[in-house]
XYZ file of C-alpha atoms in Angstrom:
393
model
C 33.507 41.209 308.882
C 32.497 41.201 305.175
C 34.333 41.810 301.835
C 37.633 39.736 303.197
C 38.946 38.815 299.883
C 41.140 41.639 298.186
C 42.924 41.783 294.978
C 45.913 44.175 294.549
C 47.284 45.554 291.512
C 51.038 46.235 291.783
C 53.700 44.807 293.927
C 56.035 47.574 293.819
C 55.708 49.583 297.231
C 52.253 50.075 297.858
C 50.509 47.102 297.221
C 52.911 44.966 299.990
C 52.500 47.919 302.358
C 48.956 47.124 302.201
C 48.991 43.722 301.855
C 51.191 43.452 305.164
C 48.633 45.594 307.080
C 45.117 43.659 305.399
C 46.690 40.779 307.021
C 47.336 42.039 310.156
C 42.849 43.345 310.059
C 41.773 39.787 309.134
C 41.365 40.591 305.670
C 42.844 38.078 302.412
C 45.122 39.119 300.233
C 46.220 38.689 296.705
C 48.819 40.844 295.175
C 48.920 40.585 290.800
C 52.021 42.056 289.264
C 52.860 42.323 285.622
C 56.599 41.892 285.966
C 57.866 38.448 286.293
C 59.352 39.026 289.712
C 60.276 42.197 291.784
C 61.286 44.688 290.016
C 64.570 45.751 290.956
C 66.553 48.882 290.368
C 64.667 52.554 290.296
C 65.601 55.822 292.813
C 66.808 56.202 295.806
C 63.319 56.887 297.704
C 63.230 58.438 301.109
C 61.085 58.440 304.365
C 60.796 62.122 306.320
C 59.039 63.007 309.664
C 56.985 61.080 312.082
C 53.965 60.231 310.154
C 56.143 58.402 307.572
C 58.372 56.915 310.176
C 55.499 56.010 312.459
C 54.152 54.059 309.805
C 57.279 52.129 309.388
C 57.813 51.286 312.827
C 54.350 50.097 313.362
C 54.869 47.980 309.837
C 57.846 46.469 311.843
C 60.448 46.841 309.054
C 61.858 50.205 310.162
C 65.102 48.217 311.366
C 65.636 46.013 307.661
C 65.007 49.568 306.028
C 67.714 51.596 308.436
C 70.242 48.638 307.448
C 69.671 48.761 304.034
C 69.810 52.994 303.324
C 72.263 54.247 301.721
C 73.684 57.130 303.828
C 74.176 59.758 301.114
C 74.981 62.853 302.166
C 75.047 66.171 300.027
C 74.839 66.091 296.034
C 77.595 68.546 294.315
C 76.935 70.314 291.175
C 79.401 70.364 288.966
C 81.021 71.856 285.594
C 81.861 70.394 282.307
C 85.462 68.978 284.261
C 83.941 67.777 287.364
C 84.902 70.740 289.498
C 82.607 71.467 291.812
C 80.288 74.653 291.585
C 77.630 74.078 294.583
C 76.902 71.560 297.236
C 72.707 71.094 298.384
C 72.104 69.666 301.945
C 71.957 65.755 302.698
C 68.461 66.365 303.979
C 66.866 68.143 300.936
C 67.636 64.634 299.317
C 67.600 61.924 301.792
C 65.215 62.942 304.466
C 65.524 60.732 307.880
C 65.935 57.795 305.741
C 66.774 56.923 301.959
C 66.654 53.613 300.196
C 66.929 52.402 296.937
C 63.769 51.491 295.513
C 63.898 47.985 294.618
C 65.468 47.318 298.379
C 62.735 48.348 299.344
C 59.970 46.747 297.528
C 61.838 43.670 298.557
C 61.461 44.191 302.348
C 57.884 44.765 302.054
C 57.805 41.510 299.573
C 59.831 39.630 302.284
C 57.544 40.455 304.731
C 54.670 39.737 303.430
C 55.028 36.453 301.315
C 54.179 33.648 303.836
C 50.622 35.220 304.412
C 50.032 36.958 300.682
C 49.427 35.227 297.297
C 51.626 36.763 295.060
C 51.022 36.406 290.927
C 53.833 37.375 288.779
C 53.494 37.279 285.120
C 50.422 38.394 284.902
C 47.522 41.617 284.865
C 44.217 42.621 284.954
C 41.992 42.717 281.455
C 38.950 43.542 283.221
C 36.767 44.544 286.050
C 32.805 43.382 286.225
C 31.230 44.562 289.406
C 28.052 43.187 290.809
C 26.176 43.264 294.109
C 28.349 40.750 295.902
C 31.831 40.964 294.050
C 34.386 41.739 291.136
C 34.709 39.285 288.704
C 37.925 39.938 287.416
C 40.059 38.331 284.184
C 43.807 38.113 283.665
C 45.775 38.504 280.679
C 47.364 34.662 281.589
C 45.619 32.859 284.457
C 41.742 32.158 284.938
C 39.125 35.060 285.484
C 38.518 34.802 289.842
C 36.120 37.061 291.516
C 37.300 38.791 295.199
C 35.365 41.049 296.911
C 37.305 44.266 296.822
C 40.112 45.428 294.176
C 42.317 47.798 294.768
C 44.857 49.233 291.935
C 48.169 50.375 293.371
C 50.068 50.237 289.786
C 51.590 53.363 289.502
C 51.333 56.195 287.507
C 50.204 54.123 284.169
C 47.684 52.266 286.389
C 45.648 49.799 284.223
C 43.290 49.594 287.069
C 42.476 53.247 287.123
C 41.792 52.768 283.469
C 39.753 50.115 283.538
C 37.600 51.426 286.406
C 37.868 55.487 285.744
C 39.069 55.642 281.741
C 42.195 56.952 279.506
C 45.016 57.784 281.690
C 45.277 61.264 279.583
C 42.169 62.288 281.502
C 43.959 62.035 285.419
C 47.917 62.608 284.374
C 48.857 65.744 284.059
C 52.480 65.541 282.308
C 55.630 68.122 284.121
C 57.691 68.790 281.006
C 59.932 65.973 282.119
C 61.589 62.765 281.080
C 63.566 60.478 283.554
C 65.858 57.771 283.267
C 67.673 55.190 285.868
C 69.746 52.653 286.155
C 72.752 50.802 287.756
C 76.090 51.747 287.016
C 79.586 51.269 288.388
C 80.919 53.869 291.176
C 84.088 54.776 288.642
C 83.842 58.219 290.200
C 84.551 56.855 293.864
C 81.626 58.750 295.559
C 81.330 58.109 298.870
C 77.657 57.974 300.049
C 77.686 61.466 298.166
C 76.332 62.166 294.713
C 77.434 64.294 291.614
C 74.930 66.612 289.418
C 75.514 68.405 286.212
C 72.934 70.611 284.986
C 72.762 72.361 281.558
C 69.855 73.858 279.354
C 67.118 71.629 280.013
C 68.768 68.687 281.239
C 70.415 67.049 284.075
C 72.790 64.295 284.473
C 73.627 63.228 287.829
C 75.377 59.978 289.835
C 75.007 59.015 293.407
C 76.792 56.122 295.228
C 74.415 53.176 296.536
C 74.837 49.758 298.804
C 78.033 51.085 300.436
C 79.826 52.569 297.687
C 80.000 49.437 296.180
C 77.971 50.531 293.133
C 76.240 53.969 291.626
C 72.997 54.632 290.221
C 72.539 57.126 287.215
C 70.044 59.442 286.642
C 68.947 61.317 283.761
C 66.368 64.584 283.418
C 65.607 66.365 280.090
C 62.884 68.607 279.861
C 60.171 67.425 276.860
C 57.106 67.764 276.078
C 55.082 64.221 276.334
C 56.874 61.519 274.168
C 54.802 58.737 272.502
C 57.264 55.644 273.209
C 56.339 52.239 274.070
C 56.719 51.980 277.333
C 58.013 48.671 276.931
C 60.554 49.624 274.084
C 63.514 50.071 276.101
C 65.963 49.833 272.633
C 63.805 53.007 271.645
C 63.948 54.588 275.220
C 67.831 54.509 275.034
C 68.476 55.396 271.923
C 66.194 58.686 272.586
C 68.318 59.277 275.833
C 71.237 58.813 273.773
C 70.596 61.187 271.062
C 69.489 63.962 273.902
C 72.561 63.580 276.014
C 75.272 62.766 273.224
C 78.343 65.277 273.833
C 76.606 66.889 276.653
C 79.408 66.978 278.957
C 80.552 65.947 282.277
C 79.862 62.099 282.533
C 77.476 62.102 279.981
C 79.157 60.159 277.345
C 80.496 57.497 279.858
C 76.883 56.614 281.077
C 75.581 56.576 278.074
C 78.003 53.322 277.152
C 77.481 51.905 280.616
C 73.448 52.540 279.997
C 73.696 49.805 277.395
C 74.855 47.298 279.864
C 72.698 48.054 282.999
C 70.587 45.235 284.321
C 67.553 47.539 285.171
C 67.198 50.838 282.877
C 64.039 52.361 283.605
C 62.186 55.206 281.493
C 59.477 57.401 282.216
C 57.959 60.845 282.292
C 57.052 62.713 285.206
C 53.746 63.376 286.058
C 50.845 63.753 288.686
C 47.892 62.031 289.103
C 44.561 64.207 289.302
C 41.552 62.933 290.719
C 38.469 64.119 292.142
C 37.774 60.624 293.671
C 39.908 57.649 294.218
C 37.051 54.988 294.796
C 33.874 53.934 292.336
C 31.950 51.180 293.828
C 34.387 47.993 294.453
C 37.343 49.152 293.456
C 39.865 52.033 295.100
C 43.161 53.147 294.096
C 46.322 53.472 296.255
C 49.488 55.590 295.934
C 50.941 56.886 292.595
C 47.490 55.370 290.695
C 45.481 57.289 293.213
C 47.953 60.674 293.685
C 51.169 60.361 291.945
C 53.345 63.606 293.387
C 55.838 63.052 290.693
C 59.443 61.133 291.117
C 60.439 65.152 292.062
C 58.398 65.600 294.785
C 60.443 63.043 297.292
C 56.872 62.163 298.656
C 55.610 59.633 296.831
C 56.866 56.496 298.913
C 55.809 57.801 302.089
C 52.765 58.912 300.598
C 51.734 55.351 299.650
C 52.694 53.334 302.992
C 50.892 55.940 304.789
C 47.741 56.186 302.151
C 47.974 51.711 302.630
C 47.769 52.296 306.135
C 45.091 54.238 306.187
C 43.066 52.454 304.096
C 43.401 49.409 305.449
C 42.746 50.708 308.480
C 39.359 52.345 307.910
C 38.569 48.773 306.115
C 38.775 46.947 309.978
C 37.064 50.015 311.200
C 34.073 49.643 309.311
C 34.741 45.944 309.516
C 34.760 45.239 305.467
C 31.684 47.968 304.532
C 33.666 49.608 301.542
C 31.434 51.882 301.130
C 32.354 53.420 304.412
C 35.730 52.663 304.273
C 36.415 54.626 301.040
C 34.830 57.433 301.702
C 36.495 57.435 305.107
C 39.920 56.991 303.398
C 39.858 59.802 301.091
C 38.423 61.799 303.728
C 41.505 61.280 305.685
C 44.161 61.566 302.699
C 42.962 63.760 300.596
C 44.237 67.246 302.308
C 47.342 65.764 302.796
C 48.293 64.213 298.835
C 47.408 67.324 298.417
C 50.291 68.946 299.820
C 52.233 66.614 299.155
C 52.150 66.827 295.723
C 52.672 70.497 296.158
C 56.147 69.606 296.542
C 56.610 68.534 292.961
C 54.710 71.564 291.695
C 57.639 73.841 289.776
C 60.468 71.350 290.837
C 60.734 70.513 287.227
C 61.756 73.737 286.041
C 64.108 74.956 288.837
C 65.509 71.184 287.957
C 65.789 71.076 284.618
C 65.336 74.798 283.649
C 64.710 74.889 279.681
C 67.575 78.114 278.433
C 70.999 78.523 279.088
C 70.126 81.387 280.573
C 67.981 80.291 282.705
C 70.187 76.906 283.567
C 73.087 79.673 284.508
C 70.604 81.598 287.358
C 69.866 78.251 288.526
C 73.112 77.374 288.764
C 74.484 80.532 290.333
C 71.133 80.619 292.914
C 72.645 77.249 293.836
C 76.131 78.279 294.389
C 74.899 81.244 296.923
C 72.237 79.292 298.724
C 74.124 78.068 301.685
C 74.825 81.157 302.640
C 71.392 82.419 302.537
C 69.190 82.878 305.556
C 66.219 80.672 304.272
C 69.255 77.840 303.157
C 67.157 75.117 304.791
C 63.558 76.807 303.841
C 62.845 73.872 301.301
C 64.364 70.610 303.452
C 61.435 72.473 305.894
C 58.582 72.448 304.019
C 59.570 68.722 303.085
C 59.036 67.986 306.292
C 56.243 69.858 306.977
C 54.232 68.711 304.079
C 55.682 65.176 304.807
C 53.996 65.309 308.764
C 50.409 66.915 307.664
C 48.417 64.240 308.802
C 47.234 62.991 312.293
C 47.503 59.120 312.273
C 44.726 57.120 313.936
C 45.877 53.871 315.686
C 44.021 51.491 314.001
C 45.925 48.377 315.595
């Protein structure tokens, strides 16, 4: 076995998925995060079909994730007073199983920590390949060398930068701006969730660990915004000014916004590549294929893309140049789809006229009574079970 010591950029959801699972090969992992510890907070993310499912149950933490989902059923559109207009199915939103996020990313941390070293605080400056290794520096600690590095940061990967170039060249921007955070259930939902919709933007509330609290989310169509991504006085204050008098709940969240523990702001976007590998270093998840936070793939995208690569890493016993290839051989077709799913979800989400907000609106007030009312929880699914797992145990 060669190339056993791995570096991994990110420990949100894909880079313990794969740590968990290099382990399990043989292989040494270390997982570099920029945050000072887990992130918490972000979306409810969910798991659909047997590929993603298979996955988890192989991972062993199918059971800690099934105690920890939140059970939401259907989300209700509103009006301007709360009263409802249309209901959309629990399993358009919530597939087999749904989440939160940060739960989540602290299984896979939990499961993971007494065989991974984890570095919080700190990120990679840069990437020198040679025959025999990375030699890699850190914005805090001392420069180390592994023998494989794989960048599973997200959609503003700093390892696809570093190893590709400019992030503008591989992320292709939706129209759409996002916001998240933690806020108190004052509505009373019951593992259900609230949505109001107007012309080009979307406030909605869902309940999360039993009720007990609610997480808000924000859409408002844009075109790309040049904010420091860091600047989360300037990301609220922009949220503010789009949503002031909007409606509905709008004001209310807006207060509470000021007070949440873990506000997070972004745009929605893919990630467009024609190869996820180049020499040494491979990319994983949203760095690699980012479906957009509208697709409802891009969880179970990752844990199965860090199974799979991990997998074809024992299978040709270290040789990345093998194992990459190998990998995106056996991915590719299906990020593909999946990110087919996020493809035109912006607009029929956050449709930019009032007129076009009121067909929307009235399309969802009809659908369950249409004959093709489950067509799109179906091609979830489908799209979510296009692949053919190898056991690589």
């Amino acid at each position: 076995m060669t190339n056993l010591k791995v570096l991994i950029s990110g420990a949100g959801v894909a880079g313990p998925a794969l740590a968990l699972w290099l382990h399990r090969h043989g292989f040494r992992a270390t997982v570099v995060e920029r945050a000072p510890a887990l992130r918490e907070g972000g979306y409810a993310v969910d798991f659909r079909g047997e590929a993603h499912l298979t996955v988890l149950r192989r991972m062993g933490v199918l059971a800690d994730i099934e105690r920890a989902r939140t059970g939401v059923g259907s989300m209700t559109y509103v009006n301007s007073a709360g009263e409802r207009q249309a209901e959309l199915p629990a399993d358009l939103f919530a597939g087999d199983v749904e989440i939160l996020r940060g739960d989540l990313s602290r299984i896979l941390y939990e499961a993971t920590r007494p065989h991974t070293e984890y570095v919080f605080g700190d990120s990679v400056t840069s990437l020198t390949e040679d025959a025999h290794g990375v030699h890699v520096t850190f914005e805090r600690g001392a420069p180390r060398r592994f023998d494989l590095v794989i960048g599973a940061d997200g959609l503003h990967s700093e390892t696809r930068r570093l190893a590709f170039g400019a992030q503008e060249r591989f992320v292709k921007h939706l129209g759409v701006n996002c916001a998240v955070f933690t806020t108190a259930n004052h509505l009373g939902l019951d593992h259900c969730g609230r949505a109001y919709r107007t012309a080009g933007r979307l406030v909605a509330m869902y309940s999360a660990r039993h009720n007990e609290e609610a997480k808000a989310v924000f859409y408002f169509a844009s075109p790309q915004l040049d904010l420091d991504r860091r600047d989360v006085a300037g990301q609220q204050a922009v949220l503010a000014e789009t949503f002031a008098g909007n409606g509905w709940e709008s004001d209310r969240l807006l207060h509470d916004m000021r007070y949440a523990p873990d506000f997070h702001f972004d745009s929605v976007g893919q990630v467009q590549m024609d190869r996820w590998s180049r020499g040494r270093v491979a990319l994983l998840g949203d760095a690699a294929h980012c479906p957009s936070s509208l697709s409802g793939m891009g969880s179970g995208l990752a844990l199965v893309g860090a199974y799979v690569l991990a997998g074809e890493l024992a299978a040709a016993r270290g040789d990345h140049r093998v194992a990459f290839g190998r990998y995106e051989a056996e991915m590719r077709e299906y990020a593909v789809g999946c990110q087919k799913m996020g493809d035109g979800v912006a607009r029929l989400m956050v449709p930019g006229s009032r007129v076009l907000a009121t067909v929307v609106n009235r399309y969802y007030r009809v659908m369950p009574y249409l004959p093709g009312k489950n067509m799109a929880a179906r091609i979830a699914r489908k799209a979510a079970e296009n692949i053919s797992l190898r056991d690589y145990r």
